[in-house]
PDB file of N, CA and C in Angstrom:
ATOM      1  N   ARG H   1      46.548  38.524   7.814  1.00 80.00           N
ATOM      2  CA  ARG H   1      45.788  38.399   6.560  1.00 80.00           C
ATOM      3  C   ARG H   1      45.652  36.927   6.167  1.00 80.00           C
ATOM      4  N   MET H   2      46.753  36.193   6.251  1.00 87.00           N
ATOM      5  CA  MET H   2      46.739  34.770   5.911  1.00 87.00           C
ATOM      6  C   MET H   2      45.839  34.008   6.881  1.00 87.00           C
ATOM      7  N   LYS H   3      45.887  34.412   8.179  1.00 87.00           N
ATOM      8  CA  LYS H   3      45.057  33.758   9.192  1.00 87.00           C
ATOM      9  C   LYS H   3      43.579  33.966   8.871  1.00 87.00           C
ATOM     10  N   GLU H   4      43.203  35.164   8.426  1.00 90.00           N
ATOM     11  CA  GLU H   4      41.806  35.440   8.074  1.00 90.00           C
ATOM     12  C   GLU H   4      41.350  34.534   6.935  1.00 90.00           C
ATOM     13  N   GLU H   5      42.204  34.381   5.945  1.00 90.00           N
ATOM     14  CA  GLU H   5      41.861  33.512   4.815  1.00 90.00           C
ATOM     15  C   GLU H   5      41.721  32.061   5.270  1.00 90.00           C
ATOM     16  N   MET H   6      42.610  31.619   6.150  1.00 93.00           N
ATOM     17  CA  MET H   6      42.541  30.250   6.663  1.00 93.00           C
ATOM     18  C   MET H   6      41.268  30.046   7.486  1.00 93.00           C
ATOM     19  N   ASP H   7      40.939  31.037   8.322  1.00 91.00           N
ATOM     20  CA  ASP H   7      39.720  30.942   9.133  1.00 91.00           C
ATOM     21  C   ASP H   7      38.486  30.912   8.236  1.00 91.00           C
ATOM     22  N   GLY H   8      38.496  31.734   7.201  1.00 92.00           N
ATOM     23  CA  GLY H   8      37.368  31.765   6.255  1.00 92.00           C
ATOM     24  C   GLY H   8      37.230  30.442   5.520  1.00 92.00           C
ATOM     25  N   ALA H   9      38.362  29.901   5.083  1.00 95.00           N
ATOM     26  CA  ALA H   9      38.341  28.623   4.372  1.00 95.00           C
ATOM     27  C   ALA H   9      37.874  27.506   5.306  1.00 95.00           C
ATOM     28  N   GLN H  10      38.317  27.561   6.573  1.00 95.00           N
ATOM     29  CA  GLN H  10      37.905  26.541   7.546  1.00 95.00           C
ATOM     30  C   GLN H  10      36.400  26.640   7.818  1.00 95.00           C
ATOM     31  N   ALA H  11      35.882  27.857   7.935  1.00 96.00           N
ATOM     32  CA  ALA H  11      34.449  28.051   8.168  1.00 96.00           C
ATOM     33  C   ALA H  11      33.649  27.518   6.979  1.00 96.00           C
ATOM     34  N   GLU H  12      34.144  27.795   5.784  1.00 96.00           N
ATOM     35  CA  GLU H  12      33.461  27.302   4.581  1.00 96.00           C
ATOM     36  C   GLU H  12      33.497  25.770   4.525  1.00 96.00           C
ATOM     37  N   LEU H  13      34.634  25.209   4.888  1.00 97.00           N
ATOM     38  CA  LEU H  13      34.770  23.751   4.914  1.00 97.00           C
ATOM     39  C   LEU H  13      33.810  23.135   5.936  1.00 97.00           C
ATOM     40  N   ASN H  14      33.702  23.758   7.106  1.00 97.00           N
ATOM     41  CA  ASN H  14      32.777  23.270   8.133  1.00 97.00           C
ATOM     42  C   ASN H  14      31.332  23.341   7.641  1.00 97.00           C
ATOM     43  N   ALA H  15      30.989  24.427   6.966  1.00 97.00           N
ATOM     44  CA  ALA H  15      29.632  24.570   6.434  1.00 97.00           C
ATOM     45  C   ALA H  15      29.359  23.492   5.389  1.00 97.00           C
ATOM     46  N   LEU H  16      30.341  23.212   4.545  1.00 98.00           N
ATOM     47  CA  LEU H  16      30.184  22.171   3.527  1.00 98.00           C
ATOM     48  C   LEU H  16      30.039  20.791   4.166  1.00 98.00           C
ATOM     49  N   LYS H  17      30.777  20.554   5.243  1.00 98.00           N
ATOM     50  CA  LYS H  17      30.665  19.266   5.942  1.00 98.00           C
ATOM     51  C   LYS H  17      29.275  19.103   6.551  1.00 98.00           C
ATOM     52  N   ARG H  18      28.744  20.190   7.144  1.00 98.00           N
ATOM     53  CA  ARG H  18      27.390  20.129   7.701  1.00 98.00           C
ATOM     54  C   ARG H  18      26.371  19.869   6.592  1.00 98.00           C
ATOM     55  N   THR H  19      26.564  20.541   5.472  1.00 98.00           N
ATOM     56  CA  THR H  19      25.660  20.337   4.336  1.00 98.00           C
ATOM     57  C   THR H  19      25.731  18.893   3.853  1.00 98.00           C
ATOM     58  N   GLU H  20      26.950  18.349   3.794  1.00 98.00           N
ATOM     59  CA  GLU H  20      27.120  16.953   3.379  1.00 98.00           C
ATOM     60  C   GLU H  20      26.386  16.010   4.332  1.00 98.00           C
ATOM     61  N   GLU H  21      26.514  16.248   5.639  1.00 98.00           N
ATOM     62  CA  GLU H  21      25.828  15.408   6.627  1.00 98.00           C
ATOM     63  C   GLU H  21      24.312  15.511   6.463  1.00 98.00           C
ATOM     64  N   ASP H  22      23.823  16.741   6.275  1.00 98.00           N
ATOM     65  CA  ASP H  22      22.378  16.932   6.070  1.00 98.00           C
ATOM     66  C   ASP H  22      21.904  16.188   4.827  1.00 98.00           C
ATOM     67  N   LEU H  23      22.684  16.263   3.764  1.00 99.00           N
ATOM     68  CA  LEU H  23      22.320  15.574   2.525  1.00 99.00           C
ATOM     69  C   LEU H  23      22.336  14.058   2.710  1.00 99.00           C
ATOM     70  N   LYS H  24      23.318  13.557   3.453  1.00 99.00           N
ATOM     71  CA  LYS H  24      23.380  12.112   3.708  1.00 99.00           C
ATOM     72  C   LYS H  24      22.170  11.651   4.513  1.00 99.00           C
ATOM     73  N   LYS H  25      21.796  12.437   5.540  1.00 99.00           N
ATOM     74  CA  LYS H  25      20.623  12.089   6.343  1.00 99.00           C
ATOM     75  C   LYS H  25      19.361  12.123   5.484  1.00 99.00           C
ATOM     76  N   GLY H  26      19.247  13.151   4.651  1.00 98.00           N
ATOM     77  CA  GLY H  26      18.094  13.252   3.756  1.00 98.00           C
ATOM     78  C   GLY H  26      18.043  12.090   2.778  1.00 98.00           C
ATOM     79  N   HIS H  27      19.188  11.713   2.261  1.00 99.00           N
ATOM     80  CA  HIS H  27      19.270  10.582   1.328  1.00 99.00           C
ATOM     81  C   HIS H  27      18.816   9.301   2.012  1.00 99.00           C
ATOM     82  N   GLN H  28      19.275   9.097   3.246  1.00 98.00           N
ATOM     83  CA  GLN H  28      18.895   7.902   4.006  1.00 98.00           C
ATOM     84  C   GLN H  28      17.385   7.874   4.236  1.00 98.00           C
ATOM     85  N   LYS H  29      16.807   9.027   4.597  1.00 99.00           N
ATOM     86  CA  LYS H  29      15.356   9.095   4.799  1.00 99.00           C
ATOM     87  C   LYS H  29      14.618   8.755   3.515  1.00 99.00           C
ATOM     88  N   LEU H  30      15.093   9.293   2.404  1.00 99.00           N
ATOM     89  CA  LEU H  30      14.453   9.010   1.114  1.00 99.00           C
ATOM     90  C   LEU H  30      14.548   7.528   0.763  1.00 99.00           C
ATOM     91  N   GLU H  31      15.696   6.920   1.024  1.00 99.00           N
ATOM     92  CA  GLU H  31      15.860   5.484   0.768  1.00 99.00           C
ATOM     93  C   GLU H  31      14.854   4.674   1.587  1.00 99.00           C
ATOM     94  N   GLU H  32      14.706   5.048   2.860  1.00 99.00           N
ATOM     95  CA  GLU H  32      13.752   4.345   3.722  1.00 99.00           C
ATOM     96  C   GLU H  32      12.325   4.530   3.218  1.00 99.00           C
ATOM     97  N   MET H  33      11.997   5.740   2.778  1.00 99.00           N
ATOM     98  CA  MET H  33      10.655   6.006   2.254  1.00 99.00           C
ATOM     99  C   MET H  33      10.383   5.185   0.994  1.00 99.00           C
ATOM    100  N   VAL H  34      11.364   5.114   0.117  1.00 99.00           N
ATOM    101  CA  VAL H  34      11.198   4.342  -1.117  1.00 99.00           C
ATOM    102  C   VAL H  34      10.997   2.864  -0.787  1.00 99.00           C
ATOM    103  N   THR H  35      11.779   2.353   0.150  1.00 98.00           N
ATOM    104  CA  THR H  35      11.632   0.952   0.561  1.00 98.00           C
ATOM    105  C   THR H  35      10.239   0.709   1.123  1.00 98.00           C
ATOM    106  N   ARG H  36       9.786   1.611   1.997  1.00 98.00           N
ATOM    107  CA  ARG H  36       8.459   1.468   2.598  1.00 98.00           C
ATOM    108  C   ARG H  36       7.370   1.550   1.530  1.00 98.00           C
ATOM    109  N   LEU H  37       7.519   2.475   0.590  1.00 98.00           N
ATOM    110  CA  LEU H  37       6.534   2.597  -0.492  1.00 98.00           C
ATOM    111  C   LEU H  37       6.505   1.346  -1.360  1.00 98.00           C
ATOM    112  N   ASP H  38       7.668   0.779  -1.643  1.00 98.00           N
ATOM    113  CA  ASP H  38       7.716  -0.468  -2.418  1.00 98.00           C
ATOM    114  C   ASP H  38       6.959  -1.580  -1.700  1.00 98.00           C
ATOM    115  N   GLN H  39       7.157  -1.663  -0.388  1.00 98.00           N
ATOM    116  CA  GLN H  39       6.452  -2.684   0.397  1.00 98.00           C
ATOM    117  C   GLN H  39       4.943  -2.443   0.362  1.00 98.00           C
ATOM    118  N   GLU H  40       4.537  -1.182   0.496  1.00 99.00           N
ATOM    119  CA  GLU H  40       3.112  -0.860   0.484  1.00 99.00           C
ATOM    120  C   GLU H  40       2.494  -1.144  -0.879  1.00 99.00           C
ATOM    121  N   VAL H  41       3.225  -0.837  -1.945  1.00 98.00           N
ATOM    122  CA  VAL H  41       2.720  -1.118  -3.295  1.00 98.00           C
ATOM    123  C   VAL H  41       2.528  -2.622  -3.477  1.00 98.00           C
ATOM    124  N   ALA H  42       3.486  -3.409  -3.002  1.00 98.00           N
ATOM    125  CA  ALA H  42       3.368  -4.870  -3.103  1.00 98.00           C
ATOM    126  C   ALA H  42       2.161  -5.361  -2.311  1.00 98.00           C
ATOM    127  N   GLU H  43       1.964  -4.799  -1.119  1.00 98.00           N
ATOM    128  CA  GLU H  43       0.831  -5.204  -0.284  1.00 98.00           C
ATOM    129  C   GLU H  43      -0.493  -4.818  -0.948  1.00 98.00           C
ATOM    130  N   VAL H  44      -0.545  -3.633  -1.519  1.00 98.00           N
ATOM    131  CA  VAL H  44      -1.761  -3.201  -2.218  1.00 98.00           C
ATOM    132  C   VAL H  44      -2.041  -4.128  -3.401  1.00 98.00           C
ATOM    133  N   GLY H  45      -0.998  -4.520  -4.121  1.00 98.00           N
ATOM    134  CA  GLY H  45      -1.167  -5.454  -5.236  1.00 98.00           C
ATOM    135  C   GLY H  45      -1.767  -6.770  -4.776  1.00 98.00           C
ATOM    136  N   LYS H  46      -1.267  -7.288  -3.645  1.00 98.00           N
ATOM    137  CA  LYS H  46      -1.814  -8.538  -3.098  1.00 98.00           C
ATOM    138  C   LYS H  46      -3.278  -8.356  -2.715  1.00 98.00           C
ATOM    139  N   ASN H  47      -3.579  -7.223  -2.081  1.00 98.00           N
ATOM    140  CA  ASN H  47      -4.959  -6.961  -1.661  1.00 98.00           C
ATOM    141  C   ASN H  47      -5.892  -6.835  -2.857  1.00 98.00           C
ATOM    142  N   ILE H  48      -5.413  -6.230  -3.936  1.00 98.00           N
ATOM    143  CA  ILE H  48      -6.232  -6.111  -5.148  1.00 98.00           C
ATOM    144  C   ILE H  48      -6.544  -7.497  -5.696  1.00 98.00           C
ATOM    145  N   GLU H  49      -5.525  -8.356  -5.753  1.00 98.00           N
ATOM    146  CA  GLU H  49      -5.742  -9.718  -6.248  1.00 98.00           C
ATOM    147  C   GLU H  49      -6.728 -10.470  -5.361  1.00 98.00           C
ATOM    148  N   LEU H  50      -6.582 -10.312  -4.053  1.00 98.00           N
ATOM    149  CA  LEU H  50      -7.491 -10.971  -3.113  1.00 98.00           C
ATOM    150  C   LEU H  50      -8.923 -10.474  -3.313  1.00 98.00           C
ATOM    151  N   LEU H  51      -9.077  -9.164  -3.472  1.00 98.00           N
ATOM    152  CA  LEU H  51     -10.415  -8.604  -3.683  1.00 98.00           C
ATOM    153  C   LEU H  51     -11.016  -9.067  -5.005  1.00 98.00           C
ATOM    154  N   LYS H  52     -10.194  -9.176  -6.043  1.00 98.00           N
ATOM    155  CA  LYS H  52     -10.695  -9.687  -7.326  1.00 98.00           C
ATOM    156  C   LYS H  52     -11.202 -11.117  -7.166  1.00 98.00           C
ATOM    157  N   LYS H  53     -10.436 -11.921  -6.430  1.00 97.00           N
ATOM    158  CA  LYS H  53     -10.827 -13.312  -6.199  1.00 97.00           C
ATOM    159  C   LYS H  53     -12.139 -13.370  -5.422  1.00 97.00           C
ATOM    160  N   LYS H  54     -12.246 -12.569  -4.372  1.00 97.00           N
ATOM    161  CA  LYS H  54     -13.476 -12.538  -3.572  1.00 97.00           C
ATOM    162  C   LYS H  54     -14.654 -12.058  -4.419  1.00 97.00           C
ATOM    163  N   ASP H  55     -14.417 -11.074  -5.283  1.00 97.00           N
ATOM    164  CA  ASP H  55     -15.471 -10.563  -6.161  1.00 97.00           C
ATOM    165  C   ASP H  55     -15.968 -11.660  -7.098  1.00 97.00           C
ATOM    166  N   GLU H  56     -15.020 -12.433  -7.638  1.00 96.00           N
ATOM    167  CA  GLU H  56     -15.403 -13.552  -8.508  1.00 96.00           C
ATOM    168  C   GLU H  56     -16.217 -14.584  -7.735  1.00 96.00           C
ATOM    169  N   GLU H  57     -15.790 -14.880  -6.505  1.00 96.00           N
ATOM    170  CA  GLU H  57     -16.520 -15.845  -5.679  1.00 96.00           C
ATOM    171  C   GLU H  57     -17.939 -15.355  -5.397  1.00 96.00           C
ATOM    172  N   LEU H  58     -18.059 -14.077  -5.045  1.00 95.00           N
ATOM    173  CA  LEU H  58     -19.383 -13.522  -4.754  1.00 95.00           C
ATOM    174  C   LEU H  58     -20.262 -13.494  -5.997  1.00 95.00           C
ATOM    175  N   SER H  59     -19.677 -13.131  -7.129  1.00 95.00           N
ATOM    176  CA  SER H  59     -20.445 -13.112  -8.377  1.00 95.00           C
ATOM    177  C   SER H  59     -20.936 -14.512  -8.719  1.00 95.00           C
ATOM    178  N   SER H  60     -20.072 -15.503  -8.534  1.00 93.00           N
ATOM    179  CA  SER H  60     -20.440 -16.888  -8.809  1.00 93.00           C
ATOM    180  C   SER H  60     -21.553 -17.347  -7.869  1.00 93.00           C
ATOM    181  N   ALA H  61     -21.417 -17.034  -6.585  1.00 92.00           N
ATOM    182  CA  ALA H  61     -22.440 -17.424  -5.614  1.00 92.00           C
ATOM    183  C   ALA H  61     -23.766 -16.738  -5.922  1.00 92.00           C
ATOM    184  N   LEU H  62     -23.709 -15.467  -6.288  1.00 92.00           N
ATOM    185  CA  LEU H  62     -24.926 -14.724  -6.626  1.00 92.00           C
ATOM    186  C   LEU H  62     -25.595 -15.323  -7.852  1.00 92.00           C
ATOM    187  N   GLU H  63     -24.788 -15.680  -8.842  1.00 91.00           N
ATOM    188  CA  GLU H  63     -25.338 -16.285 -10.056  1.00 91.00           C
ATOM    189  C   GLU H  63     -26.025 -17.612  -9.728  1.00 91.00           C
ATOM    190  N   LYS H  64     -25.390 -18.424  -8.874  1.00 89.00           N
ATOM    191  CA  LYS H  64     -26.000 -19.696  -8.469  1.00 89.00           C
ATOM    192  C   LYS H  64     -27.324 -19.457  -7.753  1.00 89.00           C
ATOM    193  N   MET H  65     -27.344 -18.473  -6.860  1.00 88.00           N
ATOM    194  CA  MET H  65     -28.576 -18.173  -6.125  1.00 88.00           C
ATOM    195  C   MET H  65     -29.674 -17.702  -7.072  1.00 88.00           C
ATOM    196  N   GLU H  66     -29.298 -16.865  -8.036  1.00 86.00           N
ATOM    197  CA  GLU H  66     -30.290 -16.383  -9.003  1.00 86.00           C
ATOM    198  C   GLU H  66     -30.835 -17.535  -9.835  1.00 86.00           C
ATOM    199  N   ASN H  67     -29.951 -18.443 -10.256  1.00 85.00           N
ATOM    200  CA  ASN H  67     -30.386 -19.605 -11.033  1.00 85.00           C
ATOM    201  C   ASN H  67     -31.306 -20.496 -10.206  1.00 85.00           C
ATOM    202  N   GLN H  68     -30.972 -20.688  -8.938  1.00 82.00           N
ATOM    203  CA  GLN H  68     -31.813 -21.510  -8.068  1.00 82.00           C
ATOM    204  C   GLN H  68     -33.184 -20.873  -7.878  1.00 82.00           C
ATOM    205  N   SER H  69     -33.209 -19.560  -7.679  1.00 78.00           N
ATOM    206  CA  SER H  69     -34.502 -18.910  -7.449  1.00 78.00           C
ATOM    207  C   SER H  69     -35.337 -18.905  -8.718  1.00 78.00           C
ATOM    208  N   GLU H  70     -34.700 -18.862  -9.881  1.00 73.00           N
ATOM    209  CA  GLU H  70     -35.450 -18.939 -11.143  1.00 73.00           C
ATOM    210  C   GLU H  70     -36.019 -20.340 -11.337  1.00 73.00           C
ATOM    211  N   ASN H  71     -35.272 -21.350 -10.912  1.00 71.00           N
ATOM    212  CA  ASN H  71     -35.685 -22.737 -11.111  1.00 71.00           C
ATOM    213  C   ASN H  71     -36.693 -23.206 -10.064  1.00 71.00           C
ATOM    214  N   ASN H  72     -36.695 -22.585  -8.908  1.00 66.00           N
ATOM    215  CA  ASN H  72     -37.592 -23.013  -7.831  1.00 66.00           C
ATOM    216  C   ASN H  72     -38.907 -22.247  -7.883  1.00 66.00           C
ATOM    217  N   ASP H  73     -39.972 -22.988  -7.784  1.00 58.00           N
ATOM    218  CA  ASP H  73     -41.289 -22.383  -7.644  1.00 58.00           C
ATOM    219  C   ASP H  73     -41.437 -22.015  -6.171  1.00 58.00           C
ATOM    220  N   ILE H  74     -42.060 -20.905  -5.877  1.00 57.00           N
ATOM    221  CA  ILE H  74     -42.177 -20.451  -4.495  1.00 57.00           C
ATOM    222  C   ILE H  74     -42.864 -21.491  -3.616  1.00 57.00           C
ATOM    223  N   ASP H  75     -43.829 -22.241  -4.184  1.00 55.00           N
ATOM    224  CA  ASP H  75     -44.529 -23.261  -3.400  1.00 55.00           C
ATOM    225  C   ASP H  75     -43.603 -24.415  -3.027  1.00 55.00           C
ATOM    226  N   GLU H  76     -42.586 -24.653  -3.856  1.00 58.00           N
ATOM    227  CA  GLU H  76     -41.644 -25.725  -3.554  1.00 58.00           C
ATOM    228  C   GLU H  76     -40.676 -25.316  -2.447  1.00 58.00           C
ATOM    229  N   VAL H  77     -40.436 -24.014  -2.336  1.00 54.00           N
ATOM    230  CA  VAL H  77     -39.470 -23.518  -1.369  1.00 54.00           C
ATOM    231  C   VAL H  77     -40.073 -23.474   0.028  1.00 54.00           C
ATOM    232  N   ILE H  78     -41.359 -23.122   0.111  1.00 60.00           N
ATOM    233  CA  ILE H  78     -42.010 -22.997   1.415  1.00 60.00           C
ATOM    234  C   ILE H  78     -42.342 -24.376   1.953  1.00 60.00           C
ATOM    235  N   ILE H  79     -41.865 -24.646   3.148  1.00 64.00           N
ATOM    236  CA  ILE H  79     -42.122 -25.939   3.791  1.00 64.00           C
ATOM    237  C   ILE H  79     -43.118 -25.693   4.920  1.00 64.00           C
ATOM    238  N   PRO H  80     -44.286 -26.335   4.849  1.00 64.00           N
ATOM    239  CA  PRO H  80     -45.277 -26.110   5.917  1.00 64.00           C
ATOM    240  C   PRO H  80     -44.788 -26.702   7.233  1.00 64.00           C
ATOM    241  N   THR H  81     -45.121 -26.022   8.318  1.00 69.00           N
ATOM    242  CA  THR H  81     -44.727 -26.513   9.638  1.00 69.00           C
ATOM    243  C   THR H  81     -45.865 -27.329  10.229  1.00 69.00           C
ATOM    244  N   ALA H  82     -45.522 -28.348  10.968  1.00 65.00           N
ATOM    245  CA  ALA H  82     -46.537 -29.211  11.594  1.00 65.00           C
ATOM    246  C   ALA H  82     -47.071 -28.527  12.836  1.00 65.00           C
ATOM    247  N   GLN H  83     -48.408 -28.655  13.021  1.00 61.00           N
ATOM    248  CA  GLN H  83     -48.989 -28.014  14.208  1.00 61.00           C
ATOM    249  C   GLN H  83     -49.741 -28.962  15.052  1.00 61.00           C
TER     250      GLN H  83
END
């Protein structure tokens, strides 16, 4: 009778140890995922800033081109070729 109780307790202890190992592995995976997500969020933030800067550059260039085309008469822009 005592042996049965000891065997049962040992089986339960083994099951708990396996559960603990599974939980530790799961925890480690989650830690790695969080680290990777943090890195990706930082990279996305950098890319957003870069895109904002490029958007400003393009808007500025477009504005300059529009101002130039408003200021230039079409006859001034066309250069006749020599024949």
